[in-house]
CSV table of C-alpha atoms and ligand atoms in Angstrom, one decimal:
chain,number,residue,atom,x,y,z
Y,428,MET,CA,121.7,102.5,79.5
Y,429,PRO,CA,119.7,100.1,78.8
Y,430,ALA,CA,119.7,96.8,80.2
Y,431,PRO,CA,121.1,93.8,79.4
Y,432,ARG,CA,118.2,91.7,78.0
Y,433,PRO,CA,117.8,88.0,79.2
Y,434,ASN,CA,116.0,85.3,77.1
Y,435,ASP,CA,113.0,86.9,75.9
Y,436,ASP,CA,110.6,84.0,77.4
Y,437,ALA,CA,111.5,85.4,80.6
Y,438,VAL,CA,110.2,88.6,80.1
Y,439,PRO,CA,106.5,89.0,81.2
Y,440,PRO,CA,104.9,91.1,78.6
Y,441,VAL,CA,104.2,95.0,80.3
Y,442,PRO,CA,100.6,96.5,80.4
Y,443,VAL,CA,100.4,99.6,78.1
Y,444,LEU,CA,100.1,102.5,80.7
Y,445,HIS,CA,98.8,106.2,79.3
Y,446,VAL,CA,100.1,109.1,81.9
Y,447,LEU,CA,99.2,112.7,82.5
Y,448,THR,CA,101.3,114.9,84.2
Y,449,VAL,CA,99.7,118.8,85.3
Y,450,PRO,CA,101.5,120.9,87.2
Y,451,LEU,CA,99.6,121.5,90.6
Y,452,ALA,CA,98.8,125.3,89.5
Y,453,GLU,CA,96.7,123.6,86.9
Y,454,LEU,CA,94.7,122.2,89.6
Y,455,GLY,CA,94.0,125.4,91.7
Y,456,VAL,CA,96.8,124.3,93.9
Y,457,PRO,CA,98.9,127.8,93.2
Y,458,THR,CA,102.1,127.1,95.8
Y,459,ALA,CA,103.7,124.0,96.0
Y,460,PRO,CA,102.5,122.1,99.3
Y,461,ASP,CA,104.2,120.2,102.2
Y,462,LEU,CA,103.8,117.0,100.8
Y,463,ARG,CA,104.1,115.5,103.9
Y,464,GLU,CA,100.4,117.0,104.6
Y,465,LEU,CA,99.5,114.4,101.7
Y,466,LEU,CA,101.0,110.8,104.0
Y,467,ALA,CA,97.2,109.9,104.7
Y,468,GLY,CA,94.7,107.6,103.2
Y,469,SER,CA,95.4,103.6,102.1
Y,470,GLY,CA,97.9,101.9,99.4
Y,471,LEU,CA,99.9,104.9,100.3
Y,472,LEU,CA,103.4,104.8,98.8
Y,473,ALA,CA,106.0,107.6,99.7
Y,474,TRP,CA,109.5,109.1,99.5
Y,475,THR,CA,109.8,112.7,101.2
Y,476,VAL,CA,112.5,114.9,102.8
Y,477,ASP,CA,111.8,117.9,104.0
Y,478,GLY,CA,108.1,118.1,103.1
Y,479,GLN,CA,109.1,117.5,99.0
Y,480,GLY,CA,109.7,114.1,97.0
Y,481,LEU,CA,107.0,111.7,95.5
Y,482,VAL,CA,104.0,110.2,97.4
Y,483,GLY,CA,102.3,107.7,95.6
Y,484,HIS,CA,99.0,106.0,96.1
Y,485,GLY,CA,96.8,103.6,94.4
Y,486,ARG,CA,98.3,101.2,92.2
Y,487,ALA,CA,98.7,101.2,88.5
Y,488,ALA,CA,101.5,98.4,87.0
Y,489,GLY,CA,104.2,96.3,89.3
Y,490,HIS,CA,106.9,93.8,89.1
Y,491,THR,CA,108.4,91.7,91.9
Y,492,VAL,CA,111.9,89.9,91.3
Y,493,ARG,CA,114.5,87.9,93.1
Y,494,GLY,CA,117.9,86.4,93.0
Y,495,PRO,CA,121.4,87.7,91.9
Y,496,ASP,CA,119.4,89.5,88.9
Y,497,ARG,CA,116.8,90.8,90.5
Y,498,PHE,CA,118.2,94.4,89.3
Y,499,THR,CA,118.1,93.7,85.9
Y,500,ALA,CA,115.6,92.0,85.9
Y,501,ALA,CA,113.3,95.1,87.1
Y,502,ARG,CA,115.6,97.2,84.6
Y,503,VAL,CA,114.3,95.3,81.5
Y,504,TRP,CA,110.9,95.1,82.8
Y,505,TRP,CA,111.2,99.1,83.2
Y,506,ASP,CA,112.6,100.0,80.0
Y,507,ASP,CA,109.4,97.7,78.4
Y,508,LEU,CA,107.2,99.9,80.2
Y,509,ALA,CA,108.6,102.6,79.9
Y,510,ALA,CA,109.1,102.1,75.9
Y,511,ALA,CA,105.1,101.4,75.7
Y,512,ALA,CA,103.6,104.0,77.9
Y,513,VAL,CA,101.7,107.1,75.9
Y,514,VAL,CA,102.9,109.8,78.4
Y,515,GLU,CA,102.1,113.3,78.4
Y,516,ASP,CA,104.0,115.3,80.9
Y,517,ARG,CA,103.2,119.1,81.2
Y,518,VAL,CA,105.7,119.4,83.7
Y,519,GLY,CA,108.9,117.8,82.7
Y,520,VAL,CA,111.3,117.6,85.5
Y,521,PRO,CA,112.7,114.5,87.1
Y,522,GLY,CA,110.1,112.1,88.8
Y,523,SER,CA,107.5,113.7,86.7
Y,524,GLY,CA,105.8,111.6,83.9
Y,525,LEU,CA,106.2,107.6,84.4
Y,526,ALA,CA,107.6,107.3,87.9
Y,527,ALA,CA,108.1,104.1,90.2
Y,528,PHE,CA,108.7,103.0,93.4
Y,529,GLY,CA,110.8,100.3,94.1
Y,530,ALA,CA,112.9,98.2,97.1
Y,531,PHE,CA,115.7,95.4,96.3
Y,532,SER,CA,116.7,93.1,98.9
Y,533,PHE,CA,119.8,93.4,100.7
Y,534,ALA,CA,121.5,89.8,99.7
Y,535,ALA,CA,120.9,87.9,96.1
Y,536,GLU,CA,119.4,84.9,97.7
Y,537,SER,CA,116.8,86.6,100.0
Y,538,GLY,CA,113.2,84.9,100.4
Y,539,ALA,CA,111.8,88.5,100.1
Y,540,ASP,CA,110.4,89.9,96.9
Y,541,SER,CA,112.1,92.8,95.3
Y,542,GLY,CA,110.5,95.0,92.3
Y,543,LEU,CA,108.5,98.1,91.0
Y,544,VAL,CA,105.4,99.9,91.5
Y,545,VAL,CA,103.8,103.3,89.5
Y,546,PRO,CA,101.3,104.1,91.6
Y,547,GLU,CA,97.8,105.9,90.2
Y,548,LEU,CA,98.5,108.8,91.3
Y,549,VAL,CA,101.6,110.4,92.6
Y,550,VAL,CA,102.1,113.7,94.0
Y,551,GLY,CA,105.7,115.4,93.5
Y,552,ARG,CA,107.3,118.6,94.4
Y,553,ARG,CA,110.8,120.0,93.5
Y,554,ASP,CA,111.6,122.8,95.1
Y,555,ASP,CA,108.9,125.4,93.6
Y,556,ASP,CA,107.8,122.8,90.9
Y,557,ALA,CA,104.7,120.8,92.1
Y,558,TRP,CA,102.8,118.2,90.1
Y,559,ALA,CA,100.3,115.5,89.8
Y,560,SER,CA,101.1,112.4,87.8
Y,561,LEU,CA,97.8,109.6,86.9
Y,562,ALA,CA,99.2,106.6,85.7
Y,563,VAL,CA,96.6,103.8,84.2
Y,564,ALA,CA,96.6,100.8,82.2
Y,565,ALA,CA,95.3,100.8,78.5
Y,566,ALA,CA,94.5,99.0,75.8
Y,567,PRO,CA,97.3,98.8,73.1
Y,568,GLY,CA,96.9,101.1,70.6
Y,569,ALA,CA,93.7,103.3,72.6
Y,570,PRO,CA,93.3,106.9,72.3
Y,571,PHE,CA,95.0,108.7,74.8
Y,572,THR,CA,92.0,110.7,76.6
Y,573,LEU,CA,92.9,111.3,80.1
Y,574,SER,CA,92.6,115.4,81.3
Y,575,ALA,CA,93.1,117.1,84.4
Y,576,GLU,CA,89.8,116.2,85.3
Y,577,ASP,CA,90.5,112.4,86.0
Y,578,VAL,CA,93.4,113.6,87.7
Y,579,VAL,CA,91.3,115.7,90.0
Y,580,ALA,CA,89.3,112.3,90.0
Y,581,ALA,CA,91.4,110.5,91.0
Y,582,TRP,CA,93.5,112.6,93.5
Y,583,VAL,CA,89.4,112.5,95.4
Y,584,HIS,CA,89.2,109.3,95.3
Y,585,HIS,CA,92.7,108.9,97.0
Y,586,HIS,CA,92.9,111.5,99.1
Y,587,GLY,CA,89.1,112.1,100.6
Y,588,ALA,CA,89.2,115.7,99.8
Y,589,ALA,CA,89.8,117.7,96.3
Y,590,PRO,CA,93.7,119.1,95.4
Y,591,GLY,CA,94.6,122.1,97.7
Y,592,ALA,CA,92.2,120.6,100.6
Y,593,ALA,CA,93.2,119.5,103.8
Y,594,VAL,CA,93.6,115.8,104.4
Y,595,ALA,CA,92.4,114.3,107.1
Y,596,ALA,CA,95.4,113.7,110.0
Y,597,ALA,CA,96.1,110.0,111.3
Y,598,PRO,CA,94.9,108.9,114.1
Y,599,ALA,CA,98.2,107.5,117.2
Y,600,ALA,CA,100.2,104.9,115.3
Y,601,ALA,CA,99.7,101.9,117.8
Y,602,PRO,CA,96.7,102.5,119.5
Y,603,GLY,CA,96.8,99.8,123.0
Y,604,PRO,CA,100.3,98.6,124.7
Y,605,VAL,CA,103.2,97.3,122.2
Y,606,HIS,CA,104.9,94.4,123.0
Y,607,LEU,CA,108.8,93.9,122.1
Y,608,SER,CA,110.4,90.5,121.2
Y,609,PRO,CA,114.2,89.4,120.3
Y,610,GLY,CA,114.1,88.7,116.8
Y,611,ALA,CA,116.3,85.8,115.0
Y,612,LEU,CA,119.0,87.0,117.9
Y,613,ASP,CA,118.8,87.8,121.7
Y,614,GLU,CA,120.6,90.6,122.9
Y,615,ALA,CA,123.6,88.1,124.7
Y,616,ALA,CA,123.3,85.7,121.6
Y,617,TRP,CA,123.5,89.3,119.3
Y,618,THR,CA,126.7,90.3,121.4
Y,619,GLN,CA,128.0,87.1,121.3
Y,620,ALA,CA,128.2,86.9,117.4
Y,621,VAL,CA,129.4,90.7,117.2
Y,622,ARG,CA,132.1,89.4,119.6
Y,623,GLU,CA,132.8,86.7,116.9
Y,624,GLY,CA,133.2,89.1,114.3
Y,625,VAL,CA,135.2,91.5,116.3
Y,626,GLU,CA,138.0,88.1,116.2
Y,627,LEU,CA,137.7,87.2,112.4
Y,628,ILE,CA,138.3,90.9,111.9
Y,629,ARG,CA,141.5,90.2,114.3
Y,630,ALA,CA,142.6,87.6,112.7
Y,631,GLY,CA,143.2,89.3,109.5
Y,632,GLY,CA,140.3,87.7,107.7
Y,633,LEU,CA,138.6,91.2,106.9
Y,634,GLU,CA,138.4,94.1,107.8
Y,635,LYS,CA,134.5,95.6,108.2
Y,636,LEU,CA,132.1,93.8,108.9
Y,637,VAL,CA,128.3,95.7,109.5
Y,638,LEU,CA,126.2,93.1,111.4
Y,639,ALA,CA,122.8,93.9,111.8
Y,640,ARG,CA,119.7,91.9,114.4
Y,641,ASP,CA,115.9,92.4,114.4
Y,642,VAL,CA,113.4,93.2,117.0
Y,643,LEU,CA,109.4,92.0,116.8
Y,644,ALA,CA,107.2,94.4,117.6
Y,645,ARG,CA,103.3,93.5,118.5
Y,646,THR,CA,100.9,96.1,118.2
Y,647,ALA,CA,97.5,95.6,120.0
Y,648,GLY,CA,95.6,97.9,118.0
Y,649,PRO,CA,95.9,97.9,114.6
Y,650,LEU,CA,98.8,99.5,113.3
Y,651,ASP,CA,98.1,102.5,111.0
Y,652,PRO,CA,101.1,102.8,108.6
Y,653,VAL,CA,99.8,106.5,107.5
Y,654,ALA,CA,100.6,107.8,111.2
Y,655,VAL,CA,103.9,105.7,111.6
Y,656,VAL,CA,105.6,107.9,108.0
Y,657,ARG,CA,103.7,110.8,109.5
Y,658,ASP,CA,105.9,110.2,112.2
Y,659,LEU,CA,108.8,109.7,110.9
Y,660,ALA,CA,108.5,112.3,107.9
Y,661,HIS,CA,108.0,115.5,110.8
Y,662,ARG,CA,110.5,114.1,113.5
Y,663,TYR,CA,113.3,113.3,110.9
Y,664,GLU,CA,113.5,115.8,108.3
Y,665,ARG,CA,116.9,115.7,107.4
Y,666,CYS,CA,116.6,111.6,106.2
Y,667,TRP,CA,114.4,110.4,103.8
Y,668,THR,CA,111.1,108.9,104.6
Y,669,TYR,CA,110.0,105.7,102.9
Y,670,CYS,CA,106.8,103.5,102.6
Y,671,VAL,CA,106.9,101.1,100.2
Y,672,ASP,CA,104.5,97.8,99.7
Y,673,LEU,CA,105.5,96.2,96.6
Y,674,GLY,CA,101.8,94.5,97.0
Y,675,SER,CA,103.4,90.6,97.0
Y,676,GLY,CA,102.2,89.3,100.5
Y,677,ALA,CA,105.8,90.1,101.3
Y,678,GLY,CA,105.0,93.3,103.9
Y,679,ARG,CA,105.2,97.2,103.6
Y,680,LEU,CA,109.2,98.9,103.9
Y,681,LEU,CA,108.9,101.7,106.1
Y,682,GLY,CA,111.2,103.9,107.6
Y,683,ALA,CA,113.3,107.4,107.5
Y,684,THR,CA,117.1,106.5,106.3
Y,685,PRO,CA,119.7,109.6,106.7
Y,686,GLU,CA,121.8,107.3,103.6
Y,687,MET,CA,121.0,108.1,99.9
Y,688,LEU,CA,123.1,105.1,98.8
Y,689,VAL,CA,122.8,106.9,94.8
Y,690,ARG,CA,120.5,110.1,93.6
Y,691,VAL,CA,120.6,110.5,89.8
Y,692,LEU,CA,119.4,114.2,88.6
Y,693,ASP,CA,120.4,115.2,84.9
Y,694,GLY,CA,123.5,112.9,84.4
Y,695,THR,CA,124.6,113.4,87.9
Y,696,ALA,CA,124.9,110.9,91.0
Y,697,ARG,CA,125.6,112.2,94.2
Y,698,ALA,CA,125.3,110.3,97.4
Y,699,ARG,CA,125.4,110.8,101.2
Y,700,VAL,CA,127.9,108.3,103.1
Y,701,LEU,CA,127.6,107.7,106.6
Y,702,ALA,CA,129.7,105.9,108.8
Y,703,GLY,CA,130.5,106.8,111.9
Y,704,THR,CA,128.0,106.9,115.3
Y,705,LEU,CA,126.8,108.1,118.4
Y,706,ASP,CA,124.3,107.9,120.3
Y,707,ARG,CA,122.9,111.9,121.7
Y,708,ASP,CA,121.5,110.3,124.7
Y,709,ALA,CA,125.5,109.4,125.7
Y,710,VAL,CA,126.6,112.5,126.2
Y,711,PRO,CA,128.1,113.3,129.6
Y,712,ALA,CA,126.4,115.6,132.1
Y,713,GLY,CA,127.9,119.4,131.8
Y,714,GLU,CA,129.6,118.4,128.4
Y,715,ASP,CA,128.4,120.1,125.9
Y,716,PRO,CA,127.2,118.0,123.1
Y,717,GLN,CA,128.3,119.7,119.8
Y,718,ARG,CA,132.0,119.7,120.9
Y,719,PHE,CA,131.9,116.4,122.5
Y,720,ALA,CA,130.5,115.3,119.3
Y,721,ALA,CA,133.2,116.6,116.9
Y,722,ARG,CA,135.6,114.8,119.3
Y,723,VAL,CA,134.4,111.7,119.6
Y,724,LEU,CA,133.2,111.6,116.1
Y,725,GLY,CA,135.4,113.6,114.1
Y,726,GLU,CA,138.7,112.7,116.1
Y,727,SER,CA,138.7,109.0,116.6
Y,728,GLU,CA,140.6,107.3,114.9
Y,729,LYS,CA,138.4,104.1,115.0
Y,730,GLN,CA,135.4,106.3,113.7
Y,731,GLN,CA,137.6,107.6,110.7
Y,732,HIS,CA,139.0,103.7,109.8
Y,733,GLU,CA,135.6,103.0,109.3
Y,734,HIS,CA,134.7,106.1,107.5
Y,735,GLY,CA,136.9,105.6,105.3
Y,736,PHE,CA,136.3,102.5,104.2
Y,737,ALA,CA,132.9,103.7,103.6
Y,738,ILE,CA,133.9,106.2,100.8
Y,739,ASP,CA,137.0,104.4,99.2
Y,740,SER,CA,133.8,101.3,98.5
Y,741,LEU,CA,131.5,103.9,96.7
Y,742,THR,CA,134.2,105.6,95.1
Y,743,ALA,CA,135.3,102.3,93.7
Y,744,SER,CA,132.3,101.0,92.2
Y,745,LEU,CA,131.2,104.0,90.9
Y,746,ALA,CA,134.6,104.3,88.8
Y,747,PRO,CA,133.1,102.8,85.6
Y,748,TYR,CA,130.3,105.1,85.3
Y,749,THR,CA,132.1,108.6,86.3
Y,750,GLU,CA,134.2,111.0,84.8
Y,751,VAL,CA,134.9,113.1,87.7
Y,752,VAL,CA,134.1,111.9,91.3
Y,753,THR,CA,134.4,114.5,94.3
Y,754,SER,CA,133.5,114.0,98.0
Y,755,SER,CA,133.5,116.6,100.6
Y,756,PRO,CA,137.1,117.5,101.7
Y,757,GLU,CA,136.2,116.5,105.2
Y,758,PRO,CA,133.4,114.6,106.7
Y,759,PHE,CA,130.9,116.4,108.5
Y,760,ILE,CA,129.0,115.7,111.2
Y,761,LEU,CA,125.6,114.7,110.3
Y,762,GLU,CA,122.8,116.1,113.1
Y,763,LEU,CA,119.8,113.7,114.1
Y,764,PRO,CA,117.5,113.6,116.5
Y,765,ASN,CA,118.5,110.1,118.1
Y,766,VAL,CA,122.0,110.1,116.8
Y,767,TRP,CA,124.9,112.0,114.8
Y,768,HIS,CA,126.7,110.5,112.5
Y,769,LEU,CA,130.0,111.3,110.5
Y,770,ALA,CA,129.0,111.4,107.2
Y,771,SER,CA,130.5,112.8,103.3
Y,772,ASP,CA,128.9,113.8,100.4
Y,773,VAL,CA,130.0,112.3,97.2
Y,774,THR,CA,129.4,113.8,93.8
Y,775,ALA,CA,129.9,112.6,89.7
Y,776,VAL,CA,129.5,113.8,86.6
Y,777,LEU,CA,128.6,110.3,84.8
Y,778,ARG,CA,130.0,109.5,81.6
Y,779,PRO,CA,127.4,108.3,79.0
Y,780,GLY,CA,127.5,104.6,77.8
Y,781,PRO,CA,128.1,103.1,74.5
Y,782,ALA,CA,124.4,104.0,73.4
Y,783,GLY,CA,125.3,107.9,74.6
Y,784,ASP,CA,122.8,107.8,77.7
Y,785,PRO,CA,124.2,108.1,80.8
Y,786,PRO,CA,123.9,105.3,83.5
Y,787,SER,CA,120.4,105.4,85.2
Y,788,SER,CA,119.7,105.6,88.8
Y,789,LEU,CA,118.6,101.5,89.0
Y,790,GLU,CA,121.6,100.6,87.3
Y,791,LEU,CA,124.3,102.9,89.9
Y,792,ALA,CA,122.2,101.5,92.3
Y,793,GLU,CA,122.9,98.0,91.6
Y,794,ALA,CA,126.5,98.5,91.4
Y,795,VAL,CA,127.2,100.3,94.5
Y,796,HIS,CA,125.4,97.9,96.4
Y,797,PRO,CA,125.8,96.6,98.9
Y,798,THR,CA,128.2,99.6,100.0
Y,799,ALA,CA,131.0,98.9,103.2
Y,800,ALA,CA,128.4,100.8,105.5
Y,801,VAL,CA,126.1,97.8,105.7
Y,802,CYS,CA,128.2,95.0,104.7
Y,803,GLY,CA,132.0,95.1,105.1
Y,804,THR,CA,135.6,95.3,103.8
Y,805,PRO,CA,136.4,93.2,101.7
Y,806,THR,CA,132.6,93.0,100.3
Y,807,ALA,CA,132.3,89.2,99.3
Y,808,ALA,CA,133.9,88.2,102.8
Y,809,ALA,CA,132.1,89.8,104.8
Y,810,ALA,CA,128.6,89.2,102.7
Y,811,ALA,CA,129.7,85.7,103.5
Y,812,LEU,CA,129.3,86.3,106.9
Y,813,ILE,CA,126.7,88.1,107.5
Y,814,PRO,CA,123.6,85.6,107.6
Y,815,GLU,CA,125.7,83.4,109.7
Y,816,LEU,CA,125.9,85.4,112.3
Y,817,GLU,CA,123.5,87.5,112.1
Y,818,ARG,CA,121.0,83.8,110.9
Y,819,MET,CA,118.1,85.9,109.7
Y,820,ASP,CA,117.2,86.9,106.2
Y,821,ARG,CA,117.7,90.6,105.8
Y,822,GLY,CA,115.0,91.0,103.9
Y,823,LEU,CA,114.7,94.8,102.3
Y,824,TYR,CA,116.6,96.1,104.9
Y,825,ALA,CA,119.6,97.9,104.0
Y,826,GLY,CA,118.8,97.6,100.2
Y,827,PRO,CA,117.9,100.0,98.3
Y,828,VAL,CA,115.1,101.9,98.3
Y,829,GLY,CA,113.9,105.1,96.4
Y,830,TRP,CA,112.3,105.7,93.2
Y,831,LEU,CA,113.2,106.2,89.4
Y,832,ASP,CA,111.6,107.9,86.6
Y,833,ALA,CA,111.3,106.7,82.9
Y,834,ALA,CA,114.5,109.5,82.2
Y,835,GLY,CA,116.6,107.5,84.3
Y,836,ASN,CA,116.3,109.9,87.0
Y,837,GLY,CA,115.9,108.3,90.8
Y,838,ASP,CA,116.7,108.7,94.6
Y,839,TRP,CA,117.8,104.8,96.3
Y,840,GLY,CA,118.3,105.6,99.9
Y,841,ILE,CA,119.7,102.5,101.8
Y,842,ALA,CA,116.4,100.9,103.7
Y,843,LEU,CA,117.9,101.6,107.4
Y,844,ARG,CA,116.1,102.9,110.5
Y,845,GLY,CA,113.3,101.4,109.5
Y,846,ALA,CA,110.8,98.3,109.7
Y,847,VAL,CA,108.9,96.0,107.8
Y,848,GLN,CA,105.2,95.5,108.5
Y,849,GLN,CA,103.9,92.1,108.4
Y,850,ASP,CA,100.3,92.4,109.1
Y,851,GLU,CA,98.0,94.8,111.1
Y,852,HIS,CA,99.5,93.9,114.2
Y,853,THR,CA,103.8,92.6,113.7
Y,854,VAL,CA,106.0,94.9,112.7
Y,855,ARG,CA,109.5,93.6,112.5
Y,856,LEU,CA,112.6,96.3,112.8
Y,857,PHE,CA,116.0,96.3,112.5
Y,858,ALA,CA,119.2,98.0,113.5
Y,859,GLY,CA,122.4,97.3,112.5
Y,860,CYS,CA,126.4,98.7,112.9
Y,861,GLY,CA,129.7,98.8,111.5
Y,862,ILE,CA,132.3,96.6,113.5
Y,863,VAL,CA,136.1,97.1,113.0
Y,864,GLY,CA,139.0,95.6,115.3
Y,865,ALA,CA,138.3,98.1,118.1
Y,866,SER,CA,135.0,97.6,118.6
Y,867,ASP,CA,132.9,96.7,121.7
Y,868,PRO,CA,130.5,94.7,121.5
Y,869,GLU,CA,128.4,95.4,124.7
Y,870,ALA,CA,128.5,99.4,123.1
Y,871,GLU,CA,127.5,97.7,119.8
Y,872,LEU,CA,124.6,96.7,121.3
Y,873,ALA,CA,123.6,100.2,122.6
Y,874,GLU,CA,124.0,101.6,119.4
Y,875,THR,CA,121.3,99.6,117.5
Y,876,TRP,CA,118.8,100.3,120.2
Y,877,ALA,CA,119.8,104.6,119.7
Y,878,LYS,CA,119.4,103.7,115.4
Y,879,LEU,CA,115.6,101.7,116.6
Y,880,ARG,CA,114.7,105.1,118.1
Y,881,PRO,CA,113.0,106.2,115.1
Y,882,MET,CA,110.7,103.4,114.5
Y,883,LEU,CA,110.1,102.5,118.3
Y,884,GLN,CA,108.4,106.6,119.0
Y,885,ALA,CA,107.0,106.7,116.4
Y,886,LEU,CA,105.1,103.3,117.3
Y,887,GLY,CA,104.9,105.5,120.7
Y,888,LEU,CA,107.0,103.4,122.1
Y,889,GLY,CA,109.2,106.7,123.7
Y,890,ALA,CA,113.0,107.0,123.9
Y,891,ASP,CA,113.8,104.4,125.9
Y,892,PRO,CA,112.2,101.1,125.4
Y,893,ALA,CA,113.0,99.6,128.9
Y,894,GLY,CA,111.6,102.5,130.5
Y,895,ALA,CA,108.7,101.5,128.2
Y,896,ALA,CA,106.6,104.8,127.7
Y,897,PRO,CA,103.5,106.0,129.7
Y,898,GLY,CA,100.6,104.8,128.0
Y,899,ALA,CA,102.6,102.2,125.4
Y,900,GLY,CA,102.4,99.7,127.8
Y,901,ALA,CA,105.6,98.4,126.7
Y,902,ALA,CA,107.1,94.8,126.9
Y,903,ALA,CA,111.0,94.8,126.2
Y,904,PRO,CA,114.0,92.7,125.6
Y,905,ARG,CA,116.7,93.6,128.3
Y,906,ARG,CA,118.3,97.2,127.2
Y,907,PRO,CA,122.0,98.0,128.5
Y,908,GLY,CA,122.6,99.9,130.7
Y,909,ARG,CA,125.0,103.8,129.6
H,200,ISJ,C1,123.5,99.5,109.4
H,200,ISJ,C2,123.4,100.7,110.1
H,200,ISJ,O1,123.7,102.0,109.9
H,200,ISJ,C3,124.6,101.9,108.8
H,200,ISJ,C4,126.0,102.2,110.1
H,200,ISJ,C5,126.5,103.1,111.0
H,200,ISJ,C6,127.9,102.7,111.4
H,200,ISJ,O2,128.3,101.6,111.9
H,200,ISJ,O3,128.9,103.8,112.1
H,200,ISJ,C7,126.5,104.7,110.5
H,200,ISJ,C8,125.3,104.3,109.3
H,200,ISJ,C9,125.0,103.6,108.8
H,200,ISJ,O4,125.9,103.3,107.4
H,200,ISJ,C10,121.8,100.6,110.5
H,200,ISJ,O5,121.3,101.5,111.1
H,200,ISJ,O6,121.1,99.8,110.4
């Protein structure tokens, strides 16, 4: 459905893009590659899961937005860009042709830019289909001259090697010591904020509240984001690894999220809802790990209760757009290297809007954000309390991150288990937890450390920052014993 247009004076003119998509077979790459091998070079944009997805380089166009209308403003820009673009798509699958990466702030009031960026070169893979797309700005009315040779030239430029040739491996993410320090709140202050949250819930003001905190990592040597992204993509292969830099100076968002906010493919929407977490390091000696997870997560009333809020909030916000919504009959246990989660997959058949088109992935991302998994229940009460208790601007953390194409397809994950790289030596890591009346603040603090672990490991800090990985030279804030 086209985005409702604000006053036309407020809409910036879009560039005219020429886009050519060719199958990789046409570039001499007969079998679809594992996209993780292409995570290299400067100006990387990425969205990969299990070696599939989209990997972008360079920048053909981009648009940043802020405020409560940030999604609508981005959609108007995208609709205009797509309408003006001249596209030759020889593949015709979701993600081929004109495609953009994007990231949106958690809060409408955030000072962080949200937006979309169209890479110059995108290499994509979906099952056995693999393709490369080249996008370049052209003068209005200019003839379309892009050829497969131009795609190869862009590939060589960005990858330093021809299609099919091995790309140089990235060095260590953070050479030299990494120093950790508290962000907005130290551990004691954050635990106190959780305590206040629990009291408010018990007093009946709300049912669930998600509270997060940030940790700053300073690296002695320059931090290589490519090495971080590669590490995450290999270690967390069941998660969606993301790397998005909107180019506005707001920093680079990177991480590996296990949570799919909404994915739209050919008129069907899917989501993976998580709520309920168990640290895999918390298995008591002698216990069978799988049985422990099944008992603690699957049979816990608190966890099931928390999970129920997340499913209900998603299905309620999808309802106006859907014909039929189905979810896994029972939540299942998602096993990740750091934690187990209670998870449910939701599928919805989309209903066409008044103009006949089903809603686009970005329209749905706006409709379902923020879910109870990252905000709380009721949404408005939780959203108002979050900045008050967390004492920080979440920025892009816990907002939608992903990609979209001109046909309305796209994946929007929730930007969790990640960080914002602010400069060559500074990354700001985030993690949060769902709080209910029965929550124990110390246990929630320990859970944030488990959720920070993917990024800490990618920075070379090992599983336990307080123990300081040998050679990493970490100086960590206090970590509670468990
Ligand atoms: C808020 C985060 O995670 C969310 C909270 C969870 C929970 O409280 O159990 C589980 C998964 C996510 O929905 C985070 O990782 O920062």
